[in-house]
């Protein structure tokens, strides 16, 4: 079984770098061999949503919506990423948030 | 040349060249803040040097080279990746590797600096950015308005506007919004986005959405300037010409729309001698060119409607059946309840108030314009013309409660008093 862990928190809440430091957790989970992949995501203000063939800014509008899966894609820029997202079958009835990774 | 003359020339160059300098520097450095800072430095240099050395033959190329040299200088001193430095150093034909200020003038002779403003427009108006950020970013980077000026124009605190700009630039960088003209399959949709932002800018200046002043001519002037740039950069796009024509035809009534007290004067009571006939002429010429492409669009149709008013010698000369037909066409191209409301007004003029009222009441039943003062105001006017005084007074009351500006409230109160309401 595999799991996706969505790390959620309020962006407005300020925490110290020590509190927010994921390194000890990563070290432990990797030492035990349970962590396959993971990355920090940019804030929701950097997200784009495509819905019913349209492009809008921001994250999912309806909080009712649950994340049902994820794909990691590598593209030249946001326009290419949007093109790929629009081709996904879910884009016609659900929505897909295109969320950039922080650079390495 | 006197100091005052040079100041005027630099101001003119600022309006004409700011967007071009910033657009090129963004392409070269990929850094929006650096681009703005270096453009500012270039204009500061111009203020210092032009009175002494004379105004260069091509101010735009001079300013771009000066800004480029400044960027090179800053990147060399900073710890920046070599790739970025190379792209800046390689900029124009005959690159000057040393950022020696004296060489600025010589570079100018050889330079052919491409116009990057179209890329900048498409990036500023990318649909992944919130609309108000698109508008703000366009005003900052292309028109050169300061954050304080943009904040004042949209009546938000300067810190709010500064944050909006910072967030937008961050998103462009973090989300990988491309800096360029979109590929063919996206061009039509994205062009519509750019046109939309410029028209938002214009309408915000033409009828302020709130506050004591009913219009902000500095915004309409910037919108027209940018629409002119866009029409020049996209000569094969009739909607760009159509938008510029629409703006010019509407703006031609600028002076006649308000009386000395700042009260609204409606179209039928405007002094048509006060209309700007140069703007009308240019607008009509642009519209003719656009329509000749035979690729109609919502801006061309709206410009055609504005042209019907602009060419009527007096209110009775207005071709209302033609206008009603154009609104019907617009409703098919770009359906919206506001277009339907305007169509109802035109139908009332062409076929009588009862025919108009029928359409207005349909719209009212639909509920899409609930809370919009123009729906109530239009209804009130039609009821008044039908002699239904009590119903009219009530509708004016409703409109008054919803009107966003003082000028509109005064106009409606005047109308209500004429109808016999209190």
Short mmCIF file of C-alpha atoms in Angstrom, two decimals:
data_model
loop_
_atom_site.label_atom_id
_atom_site.label_comp_id
_atom_site.label_asym_id
_atom_site.label_seq_id
_atom_site.Cartn_x
_atom_site.Cartn_y
_atom_site.Cartn_z
CA UNK A 1 0.00 0.00 0.00
CA UNK A 2 1.14 3.40 -0.75
CA UNK A 3 0.03 6.64 0.80
CA UNK A 4 0.19 10.22 -0.18
CA UNK A 5 0.68 12.52 2.73
CA UNK A 6 -0.66 16.01 2.09
CA UNK A 7 1.05 18.33 4.48
CA UNK A 8 -1.49 21.00 5.41
CA UNK A 9 -1.27 24.04 7.63
CA UNK A 10 -2.34 27.64 7.75
CA UNK A 11 0.05 29.73 5.71
CA UNK A 12 -0.63 32.75 7.91
CA UNK A 13 0.59 30.97 11.03
CA UNK A 14 4.24 31.75 11.59
CA UNK A 15 6.48 29.05 12.93
CA UNK A 16 10.18 29.09 13.70
CA UNK A 17 12.57 27.44 11.22
CA UNK A 18 13.33 24.81 13.89
CA UNK A 19 9.66 23.94 14.29
CA UNK A 20 9.19 23.77 10.50
CA UNK A 21 12.38 21.83 9.81
CA UNK A 22 11.39 18.51 8.19
CA UNK A 23 14.93 17.10 8.14
CA UNK A 24 14.74 14.93 11.30
CA UNK A 25 11.44 13.43 10.14
CA UNK A 26 12.83 12.81 6.65
CA UNK A 27 15.98 11.25 8.06
CA UNK A 28 14.00 8.89 10.21
CA UNK A 29 11.48 7.85 7.58
CA UNK A 30 14.24 7.32 5.03
CA UNK A 31 16.37 5.34 7.48
CA UNK A 32 13.39 3.02 7.94
CA UNK A 33 12.92 2.91 4.16
CA UNK A 34 9.27 4.08 4.13
CA UNK A 35 9.60 7.38 2.32
CA UNK A 36 9.70 7.01 -1.47
CA UNK A 37 9.36 10.61 -2.62
CA UNK A 38 8.23 13.97 -1.36
CA UNK A 39 8.68 17.66 -1.85
CA UNK A 40 7.67 21.03 -0.42
CA UNK A 41 4.95 22.79 -2.46
CA UNK A 42 4.73 26.52 -3.11
CA UNK A 43 1.87 28.32 -1.29
CA UNK A 44 -1.69 28.06 -2.66
CA UNK A 45 -1.40 31.63 -4.00
CA UNK A 46 0.99 30.17 -6.59
CA UNK A 47 -1.53 27.59 -7.78
CA UNK A 48 -3.59 27.48 -10.98
CA UNK A 49 -6.80 25.52 -11.55
CA UNK A 50 -8.26 24.28 -14.83
CA UNK A 51 -11.94 23.46 -14.69
CA UNK A 52 -14.39 22.62 -17.49
CA UNK A 53 -11.91 23.82 -20.08
CA UNK A 54 -11.17 27.14 -18.33
CA UNK A 55 -8.07 28.42 -16.57
CA UNK A 56 -8.38 30.28 -13.28
CA UNK A 57 -5.95 31.49 -10.66
CA UNK A 58 -5.69 30.13 -7.19
CA UNK A 59 -6.39 26.77 -5.61
CA UNK A 60 -9.56 24.69 -5.65
CA UNK A 61 -12.53 26.96 -5.11
CA UNK A 62 -14.74 24.41 -3.37
CA UNK A 63 -13.31 22.97 -0.19
CA UNK A 64 -15.70 20.05 -0.60
CA UNK A 65 -13.41 18.69 -3.28
CA UNK A 66 -11.03 16.00 -2.15
CA UNK A 67 -7.71 15.25 -3.77
CA UNK A 68 -8.00 11.90 -5.45
CA UNK A 69 -4.52 11.38 -6.78
CA UNK A 70 -1.43 13.15 -8.02
CA UNK A 71 1.00 13.13 -10.87
CA UNK A 72 4.39 14.74 -11.11
CA UNK A 73 5.14 16.16 -14.50
CA UNK A 74 8.12 18.05 -15.85
CA UNK A 75 7.36 20.81 -18.37
CA UNK A 76 9.02 23.80 -19.96
CA UNK A 77 6.62 26.29 -18.36
CA UNK A 78 3.14 26.79 -16.93
CA UNK A 79 1.49 26.87 -20.37
CA UNK A 80 2.75 23.38 -21.15
CA UNK A 81 1.72 22.16 -17.70
CA UNK A 82 -1.79 23.58 -18.26
CA UNK A 83 -1.96 21.86 -21.64
CA UNK A 84 -1.10 18.51 -20.04
CA UNK A 85 -3.58 19.10 -17.19
CA UNK A 86 -6.37 19.98 -19.61
CA UNK A 87 -5.86 16.64 -21.38
CA UNK A 88 -6.39 14.68 -18.17
CA UNK A 89 -9.88 13.11 -18.17
CA UNK A 90 -10.72 14.53 -14.73
CA UNK A 91 -10.27 18.09 -16.06
CA UNK A 92 -13.63 17.77 -17.86
CA UNK A 93 -15.72 16.86 -14.79
CA UNK A 94 -13.53 17.60 -11.77
CA UNK A 95 -10.59 19.95 -11.36
CA UNK A 96 -6.83 19.72 -11.37
CA UNK A 97 -4.60 22.01 -9.36
CA UNK A 98 -1.30 22.71 -11.07
CA UNK A 99 1.05 23.39 -8.19
CA UNK A 100 4.70 24.24 -8.77
CA UNK A 101 7.49 22.70 -6.70
CA UNK A 102 10.00 24.96 -5.03
CA UNK A 103 13.20 24.79 -7.05
CA UNK A 104 15.77 22.27 -5.77
CA UNK B 1 18.05 73.28 -24.48
CA UNK B 2 16.84 74.61 -21.14
CA UNK B 3 16.50 72.48 -18.05
CA UNK B 4 12.72 72.65 -18.28
CA UNK B 5 12.83 71.46 -21.91
CA UNK B 6 15.03 68.50 -21.01
CA UNK B 7 12.72 67.58 -18.16
CA UNK B 8 9.83 67.61 -20.60
CA UNK B 9 11.76 65.44 -23.08
CA UNK B 10 12.68 62.95 -20.35
CA UNK B 11 9.05 62.83 -19.18
CA UNK B 12 7.94 62.16 -22.73
CA UNK B 13 10.62 59.49 -23.14
CA UNK B 14 9.45 57.96 -19.88
CA UNK B 15 5.89 57.61 -21.16
CA UNK B 16 6.99 56.34 -24.55
CA UNK B 17 9.93 54.14 -23.60
CA UNK B 18 9.48 52.86 -20.05
CA UNK B 19 7.54 49.75 -21.07
CA UNK B 20 9.97 48.93 -23.87
CA UNK B 21 13.05 49.25 -21.60
CA UNK B 22 11.48 47.15 -18.82
CA UNK B 23 10.26 44.51 -21.30
CA UNK B 24 13.71 44.09 -22.84
CA UNK B 25 15.44 43.99 -19.45
CA UNK B 26 13.05 41.29 -18.21
CA UNK B 27 13.82 39.22 -21.29
CA UNK B 28 17.56 39.63 -20.75
CA UNK B 29 17.74 39.17 -16.98
CA UNK B 30 14.61 37.15 -16.17
CA UNK B 31 14.38 39.31 -13.06
CA UNK B 32 11.37 41.67 -12.89
CA UNK B 33 12.59 43.70 -9.92
CA UNK B 34 16.07 44.12 -11.35
CA UNK B 35 14.54 45.19 -14.67
CA UNK B 36 12.44 47.90 -13.02
CA UNK B 37 15.33 49.15 -10.91
CA UNK B 38 17.71 49.34 -13.87
CA UNK B 39 15.08 51.12 -15.98
CA UNK B 40 14.70 53.65 -13.18
CA UNK B 41 18.48 54.11 -13.05
CA UNK B 42 18.57 54.65 -16.81
CA UNK B 43 16.00 57.44 -16.58
CA UNK B 44 17.91 59.00 -13.67
CA UNK B 45 21.04 58.94 -15.85
CA UNK B 46 19.12 60.60 -18.67
CA UNK B 47 18.03 63.41 -16.35
CA UNK B 48 21.67 63.93 -15.32
CA UNK B 49 23.28 63.60 -18.74
CA UNK B 50 20.88 64.83 -21.41
CA UNK B 51 21.04 68.52 -20.29
CA UNK B 52 24.86 68.34 -20.64
CA UNK B 53 25.32 66.04 -23.64
CA UNK B 54 22.11 66.70 -25.55
CA UNK B 55 19.17 64.38 -26.16
CA UNK B 56 20.27 61.24 -28.05
CA UNK B 57 18.93 60.61 -31.52
CA UNK B 58 17.08 57.49 -30.39
CA UNK B 59 16.20 57.97 -26.72
CA UNK B 60 14.67 54.50 -26.40
CA UNK B 61 17.80 52.69 -27.57
CA UNK B 62 19.97 54.93 -25.38
CA UNK B 63 17.83 54.16 -22.33
CA UNK B 64 17.77 50.42 -23.03
CA UNK B 65 21.54 50.31 -23.41
CA UNK B 66 22.04 52.33 -20.24
CA UNK B 67 19.68 50.01 -18.34
CA UNK B 68 21.41 46.95 -19.81
CA UNK B 69 24.82 48.25 -18.71
CA UNK B 70 23.47 48.90 -15.25
CA UNK B 71 22.09 45.33 -15.09
CA UNK B 72 25.46 43.93 -16.20
CA UNK B 73 27.15 45.96 -13.52
CA UNK B 74 24.75 44.79 -10.82
CA UNK B 75 24.92 41.14 -11.90
CA UNK B 76 28.74 41.22 -11.97
CA UNK B 77 28.88 42.60 -8.48
CA UNK B 78 26.29 40.16 -7.20
CA UNK B 79 26.71 36.42 -7.06
CA UNK B 80 24.60 35.51 -10.03
CA UNK B 81 24.66 32.51 -12.29
CA UNK B 82 26.97 32.86 -15.24
CA UNK B 83 24.20 32.01 -17.73
CA UNK B 84 22.17 35.05 -16.86
CA UNK B 85 25.21 37.29 -17.06
CA UNK B 86 26.04 35.91 -20.48
CA UNK B 87 22.55 36.58 -21.82
CA UNK B 88 22.72 40.19 -20.69
CA UNK B 89 26.25 40.72 -21.96
CA UNK B 90 25.33 39.30 -25.36
CA UNK B 91 22.36 41.59 -25.77
CA UNK B 92 22.62 43.90 -28.77
CA UNK B 93 24.70 43.73 -31.90
CA UNK B 94 28.19 44.89 -31.01
CA UNK B 95 28.05 44.07 -27.32
CA UNK B 96 30.05 46.23 -25.02
CA UNK B 97 31.54 44.00 -22.37
CA UNK B 98 32.56 46.86 -20.13
CA UNK B 99 29.80 48.79 -18.44
CA UNK B 100 31.50 52.08 -19.24
CA UNK B 101 28.95 54.85 -19.19
CA UNK B 102 30.69 56.80 -21.97
CA UNK B 103 30.09 53.92 -24.35
CA UNK B 104 26.35 54.19 -24.05
CA UNK B 105 26.18 56.76 -26.83
CA UNK B 106 28.26 54.71 -29.27
CA UNK B 107 26.20 51.58 -28.75
CA UNK B 108 23.14 53.46 -29.81
CA UNK B 109 24.37 53.85 -33.39
CA UNK B 110 24.51 50.10 -33.95
CA UNK B 111 21.70 48.87 -31.76
CA UNK B 112 18.57 47.40 -33.06
CA UNK B 113 16.58 46.64 -29.95
CA UNK B 114 13.57 44.40 -30.62
CA UNK B 115 10.25 45.36 -29.07
CA UNK B 116 9.54 43.02 -26.18
CA UNK B 117 6.38 44.75 -25.01
CA UNK B 118 4.07 42.17 -26.57
CA UNK B 119 5.68 39.38 -24.52
CA UNK B 120 5.37 41.53 -21.43
CA UNK B 121 1.66 42.18 -22.12
CA UNK B 122 0.89 38.49 -22.52
CA UNK B 123 2.79 37.60 -19.35
CA UNK B 124 1.16 40.37 -17.27
CA UNK B 125 -2.28 39.23 -18.50
CA UNK B 126 -1.72 35.48 -18.02
CA UNK B 127 -4.97 33.83 -16.85
CA UNK B 128 -3.16 32.16 -13.94
CA UNK B 129 -2.85 35.61 -12.32
CA UNK B 130 -5.82 37.23 -10.55
CA UNK B 131 -7.46 39.92 -12.71
CA UNK B 132 -6.62 42.75 -10.33
CA UNK B 133 -2.98 41.63 -10.35
CA UNK B 134 -3.00 41.55 -14.16
CA UNK B 135 -4.26 45.13 -14.24
CA UNK B 136 -1.77 46.33 -11.60
CA UNK B 137 1.19 44.58 -13.20
CA UNK B 138 0.31 46.04 -16.60
CA UNK B 139 0.16 49.55 -15.16
CA UNK B 140 3.44 49.11 -13.28
CA UNK B 141 5.62 47.42 -15.88
CA UNK B 142 4.18 48.68 -19.17
CA UNK B 143 2.87 52.12 -18.27
CA UNK B 144 5.43 52.91 -15.53
CA UNK B 145 2.90 54.07 -12.94
CA UNK B 146 4.25 53.94 -9.41
CA UNK B 147 2.74 51.61 -6.83
CA UNK B 148 1.33 54.67 -5.04
CA UNK B 149 -0.36 55.90 -8.24
CA UNK B 150 -1.89 52.49 -8.97
CA UNK B 151 -3.08 52.17 -5.36
CA UNK B 152 -4.70 55.60 -5.59
CA UNK B 153 -6.36 54.74 -8.90
CA UNK B 154 -7.97 51.64 -7.41
CA UNK B 155 -8.54 53.16 -3.97
CA UNK B 156 -6.64 50.56 -1.98
CA UNK B 157 -3.88 51.24 0.54
CA UNK B 158 -0.40 51.42 -1.00
CA UNK B 159 0.80 48.47 1.08
CA UNK B 160 -2.05 46.34 -0.31
CA UNK B 161 -1.11 47.24 -3.87
CA UNK B 162 2.62 46.67 -3.19
CA UNK B 163 1.79 43.21 -1.84
CA UNK B 164 -0.41 42.45 -4.84
CA UNK B 165 2.49 43.27 -7.18
CA UNK B 166 5.02 41.28 -5.14
CA UNK B 167 2.71 38.24 -5.10
CA UNK B 168 2.09 38.44 -8.83
CA UNK B 169 5.81 38.62 -9.64
CA UNK B 170 6.48 35.73 -7.25
CA UNK B 171 3.83 33.64 -8.94
CA UNK B 172 5.27 34.37 -12.38
CA UNK B 173 8.63 33.10 -11.15
CA UNK B 174 7.49 30.19 -8.97
CA UNK B 175 4.77 28.85 -11.26
CA UNK B 176 6.88 29.20 -14.41
CA UNK B 177 4.53 31.55 -16.27
CA UNK B 178 6.31 31.91 -19.62
CA UNK B 179 7.68 35.23 -20.82
CA UNK B 180 6.55 35.32 -24.40
CA UNK B 181 3.83 35.50 -26.99
CA UNK B 182 1.76 32.30 -26.68
CA UNK B 183 1.82 29.63 -29.40
CA UNK B 184 -0.80 29.70 -32.16
CA UNK B 185 -3.29 27.35 -30.46
CA UNK B 186 -3.46 29.63 -27.40
CA UNK B 187 -3.13 32.99 -29.14
CA UNK B 188 -6.83 33.82 -29.65
CA UNK B 189 -7.82 33.03 -26.07
CA UNK B 190 -4.83 34.86 -24.57
CA UNK B 191 -5.29 37.87 -26.84
CA UNK B 192 -8.85 38.14 -25.56
CA UNK B 193 -7.36 38.19 -22.04
CA UNK B 194 -5.00 41.07 -22.87
CA UNK B 195 -7.80 43.04 -24.56
CA UNK B 196 -10.00 42.40 -21.53
CA UNK B 197 -7.43 43.79 -19.11
CA UNK B 198 -6.97 46.95 -21.17
CA UNK B 199 -10.73 47.43 -21.37
CA UNK B 200 -11.12 46.94 -17.60
CA UNK B 201 -8.50 49.64 -17.19
CA UNK B 202 -10.40 51.92 -19.55
CA UNK B 203 -13.84 51.38 -18.01
CA UNK B 204 -12.46 51.88 -14.51
CA UNK B 205 -11.24 55.28 -15.67
CA UNK B 206 -14.38 56.03 -17.70
CA UNK B 207 -16.89 55.27 -14.95
CA UNK B 208 -15.19 54.92 -11.61
CA UNK B 209 -16.61 52.02 -9.64
CA UNK B 210 -16.82 54.14 -6.51
CA UNK B 211 -15.73 57.28 -4.73
CA UNK B 212 -16.29 60.98 -5.15
CA UNK B 213 -14.89 61.34 -8.66
CA UNK B 214 -17.12 59.96 -11.45
CA UNK B 215 -14.24 59.45 -13.89
CA UNK B 216 -10.45 59.13 -13.78
CA UNK B 217 -9.08 60.44 -17.07
CA UNK B 218 -5.48 59.43 -16.21
CA UNK B 219 -6.57 55.77 -16.37
CA UNK B 220 -8.44 56.12 -19.65
CA UNK B 221 -5.39 57.90 -21.12
CA UNK B 222 -3.10 55.02 -20.06
CA UNK B 223 -5.57 52.45 -21.41
CA UNK B 224 -5.68 54.22 -24.77
CA UNK B 225 -1.89 54.50 -24.86
CA UNK B 226 -1.50 50.75 -24.18
CA UNK B 227 -4.26 49.79 -26.64
CA UNK B 228 -2.45 51.85 -29.26
CA UNK B 229 0.80 49.97 -28.53
CA UNK B 230 -1.03 46.63 -28.75
CA UNK B 231 -2.79 47.53 -32.01
CA UNK B 232 0.60 48.54 -33.43
CA UNK B 233 2.23 45.28 -32.30
CA UNK B 234 -0.64 43.09 -33.57
CA UNK B 235 -1.55 44.67 -36.91
CA UNK B 236 -3.29 41.48 -38.09
CA UNK B 237 -5.67 41.34 -35.11
CA UNK B 238 -8.87 43.28 -35.90
CA UNK B 239 -10.10 43.02 -32.30
CA UNK B 240 -7.05 45.02 -31.15
CA UNK B 241 -7.91 47.77 -33.65
CA UNK B 242 -11.56 47.40 -32.62
CA UNK B 243 -10.72 47.90 -28.94
CA UNK B 244 -8.67 51.02 -29.69
CA UNK B 245 -11.52 52.35 -31.86
CA UNK B 246 -14.04 51.66 -29.09
CA UNK B 247 -11.93 53.48 -26.50
CA UNK B 248 -11.39 56.50 -28.74
CA UNK B 249 -15.08 56.76 -29.65
CA UNK B 250 -16.16 56.55 -26.02
CA UNK B 251 -13.42 58.87 -24.82
CA UNK B 252 -14.45 61.47 -27.43
CA UNK B 253 -17.44 62.28 -25.16
CA UNK B 254 -15.19 62.77 -22.11
CA UNK B 255 -15.76 66.53 -21.69
CA UNK B 256 -19.46 66.51 -22.60
CA UNK B 257 -20.38 63.73 -20.14
CA UNK B 258 -20.28 65.97 -17.07
CA UNK B 259 -21.48 69.51 -16.47
CA UNK B 260 -19.60 72.22 -14.57
CA UNK B 261 -20.85 70.85 -11.24
CA UNK B 262 -19.57 67.35 -12.10
CA UNK B 263 -23.09 66.03 -12.71
CA UNK B 264 -23.74 63.40 -15.37
CA UNK B 265 -25.08 64.62 -18.70
CA UNK B 266 -26.70 61.73 -20.58
CA UNK B 267 -26.03 61.17 -24.26
CA UNK B 268 -29.21 62.87 -25.51
CA UNK B 269 -28.47 66.11 -23.63
CA UNK B 270 -24.73 66.30 -24.38
CA UNK B 271 -23.40 69.24 -26.37
CA UNK B 272 -22.10 67.40 -29.42
CA UNK B 273 -19.84 70.32 -30.33
CA UNK B 274 -17.85 69.40 -27.23
CA UNK B 275 -17.10 65.92 -28.51
CA UNK B 276 -13.50 65.35 -29.54
CA UNK B 277 -13.84 65.12 -33.31
CA UNK B 278 -10.21 64.10 -33.88
CA UNK B 279 -10.76 61.07 -31.65
CA UNK B 280 -14.02 60.26 -33.45
CA UNK B 281 -12.33 60.46 -36.82
CA UNK B 282 -9.45 58.22 -35.76
CA UNK B 283 -11.86 55.77 -34.11
CA UNK B 284 -14.01 55.52 -37.24
CA UNK B 285 -10.95 55.01 -39.44
CA UNK B 286 -9.63 52.22 -37.18
CA UNK B 287 -13.05 50.58 -37.08
CA UNK B 288 -13.29 50.61 -40.89
CA UNK B 289 -9.85 48.96 -41.16
CA UNK B 290 -10.82 46.35 -38.57
CA UNK B 291 -14.16 45.52 -40.20
CA UNK B 292 -12.42 45.14 -43.55
CA UNK B 293 -10.64 42.04 -42.13
CA UNK B 294 -14.07 40.34 -41.98
CA UNK B 295 -13.30 38.71 -38.62
CA UNK B 296 -15.85 40.33 -36.33
CA UNK B 297 -15.58 40.24 -32.56
CA UNK B 298 -17.17 41.83 -29.51
CA UNK B 299 -14.90 44.92 -29.49
CA UNK B 300 -15.55 45.69 -33.14
CA UNK B 301 -19.31 45.40 -32.58
CA UNK B 302 -19.16 47.65 -29.50
CA UNK B 303 -17.08 50.14 -31.49
CA UNK B 304 -19.72 50.01 -34.25
CA UNK B 305 -22.38 50.87 -31.65
CA UNK B 306 -20.27 53.76 -30.34
CA UNK B 307 -19.80 54.87 -33.97
CA UNK B 308 -23.60 55.05 -34.45
CA UNK B 309 -23.76 57.57 -31.61
CA UNK B 310 -20.63 59.41 -32.68
CA UNK B 311 -21.93 60.02 -36.20
CA UNK B 312 -25.48 61.08 -35.25
CA UNK B 313 -25.81 64.84 -35.74
CA UNK B 314 -28.34 65.11 -32.90
CA UNK B 315 -30.19 62.60 -30.66
CA UNK B 316 -33.13 62.30 -33.08
CA UNK B 317 -30.72 61.42 -35.89
CA UNK B 318 -29.55 58.30 -33.97
CA UNK B 319 -30.10 55.03 -35.85
CA UNK B 320 -31.68 53.08 -32.98
CA UNK B 321 -32.86 50.07 -35.04
CA UNK B 322 -29.25 49.64 -36.20
CA UNK B 323 -27.98 49.91 -32.61
CA UNK B 324 -30.58 47.39 -31.38
CA UNK B 325 -29.45 45.01 -34.14
CA UNK B 326 -25.79 45.45 -33.15
CA UNK B 327 -26.61 44.69 -29.50
CA UNK B 328 -28.40 41.53 -30.60
CA UNK B 329 -25.24 40.57 -32.50
CA UNK B 330 -23.08 41.40 -29.48
CA UNK B 331 -25.34 39.26 -27.29
CA UNK B 332 -24.58 36.31 -29.59
CA UNK B 333 -20.79 36.97 -29.64
CA UNK B 334 -20.43 37.73 -25.94
CA UNK B 335 -23.61 36.91 -24.02
CA UNK B 336 -24.05 38.92 -20.81
CA UNK B 337 -26.97 40.42 -18.89
CA UNK B 338 -25.43 43.91 -19.21
CA UNK B 339 -25.50 43.56 -23.00
CA UNK B 340 -29.16 42.47 -22.77
CA UNK B 341 -29.92 45.54 -20.68
CA UNK B 342 -28.33 47.79 -23.27
CA UNK B 343 -30.25 46.00 -25.99
CA UNK B 344 -33.47 46.69 -24.06
CA UNK B 345 -32.62 50.41 -24.00
CA UNK B 346 -31.97 50.42 -27.75
CA UNK B 347 -35.19 48.49 -28.45
CA UNK B 348 -37.12 51.00 -26.31
CA UNK B 349 -35.71 53.80 -28.46
CA UNK B 350 -36.44 51.96 -31.71
CA UNK B 351 -39.82 50.35 -30.93
CA UNK B 352 -41.12 52.30 -27.93
CA UNK B 353 -40.77 52.05 -24.13
CA UNK B 354 -43.22 49.18 -23.76
CA UNK B 355 -41.11 46.87 -25.96
CA UNK B 356 -38.04 47.85 -23.91
CA UNK B 357 -39.80 47.34 -20.60
CA UNK B 358 -40.79 43.82 -21.64
CA UNK B 359 -37.10 42.93 -22.11
CA UNK B 360 -36.10 44.64 -18.87
CA UNK B 361 -38.73 42.74 -16.91
CA UNK B 362 -37.54 39.47 -18.42
CA UNK B 363 -34.03 40.32 -17.25
CA UNK B 364 -35.35 41.26 -13.83
CA UNK B 365 -37.15 37.94 -13.53
CA UNK B 366 -33.91 36.17 -14.51
CA UNK B 367 -32.19 37.72 -11.50
CA UNK B 368 -28.73 37.99 -13.08
CA UNK B 369 -28.59 41.76 -12.53
CA UNK B 370 -30.12 41.78 -9.05
CA UNK B 371 -28.44 44.55 -7.05
CA UNK B 372 -27.24 46.39 -10.16
CA UNK B 373 -28.36 50.03 -10.10
CA UNK B 374 -28.53 50.29 -13.90
CA UNK B 375 -31.30 47.69 -14.12
CA UNK B 376 -33.47 49.65 -11.66
CA UNK B 377 -32.53 52.99 -13.27
CA UNK B 378 -33.41 51.76 -16.76
CA UNK B 379 -36.70 50.36 -15.56
CA UNK B 380 -37.50 53.62 -13.79
CA UNK B 381 -36.81 55.59 -16.95
CA UNK B 382 -39.05 53.38 -19.09
CA UNK B 383 -41.88 53.51 -16.52
CA UNK B 384 -41.58 57.30 -16.44
CA UNK B 385 -41.86 57.45 -20.22
CA UNK B 386 -44.94 55.24 -20.05
CA UNK B 387 -46.50 57.67 -17.56
CA UNK B 388 -46.54 55.11 -14.72
CA UNK B 389 -45.37 57.72 -12.22
CA UNK B 390 -45.77 55.81 -8.96
CA UNK B 391 -43.99 52.69 -10.29
CA UNK B 392 -41.24 54.91 -11.73
CA UNK B 393 -40.67 56.71 -8.41
CA UNK B 394 -40.34 53.39 -6.63
CA UNK B 395 -37.83 52.12 -9.19
CA UNK B 396 -35.78 55.34 -8.87
CA UNK B 397 -35.76 54.77 -5.13
CA UNK B 398 -34.39 51.28 -5.68
CA UNK B 399 -31.73 52.55 -8.11
CA UNK B 400 -30.66 55.34 -5.73
CA UNK B 401 -29.98 52.86 -2.96
CA UNK B 402 -27.69 50.85 -5.28
CA UNK B 403 -25.82 53.60 -7.21
CA UNK B 404 -22.05 53.53 -6.53
CA UNK B 405 -20.97 57.15 -7.15
CA UNK B 406 -22.16 60.56 -5.94
CA UNK B 407 -22.67 61.80 -9.50
CA UNK B 408 -24.99 58.89 -10.27
CA UNK B 409 -26.94 59.38 -7.05
CA UNK B 410 -27.43 63.10 -7.86
CA UNK B 411 -28.59 62.23 -11.37
CA UNK B 412 -31.10 59.68 -10.12
CA UNK B 413 -32.37 62.01 -7.38
CA UNK B 414 -32.94 64.69 -10.03
CA UNK B 415 -34.84 62.25 -12.21
CA UNK B 416 -36.93 61.07 -9.28
CA UNK B 417 -37.84 64.68 -8.43
CA UNK B 418 -38.89 65.31 -12.06
CA UNK B 419 -41.09 62.24 -11.93
CA UNK B 420 -42.94 63.70 -8.98
CA UNK B 421 -41.48 61.47 -6.30
CA UNK B 422 -40.11 62.94 -3.11
#
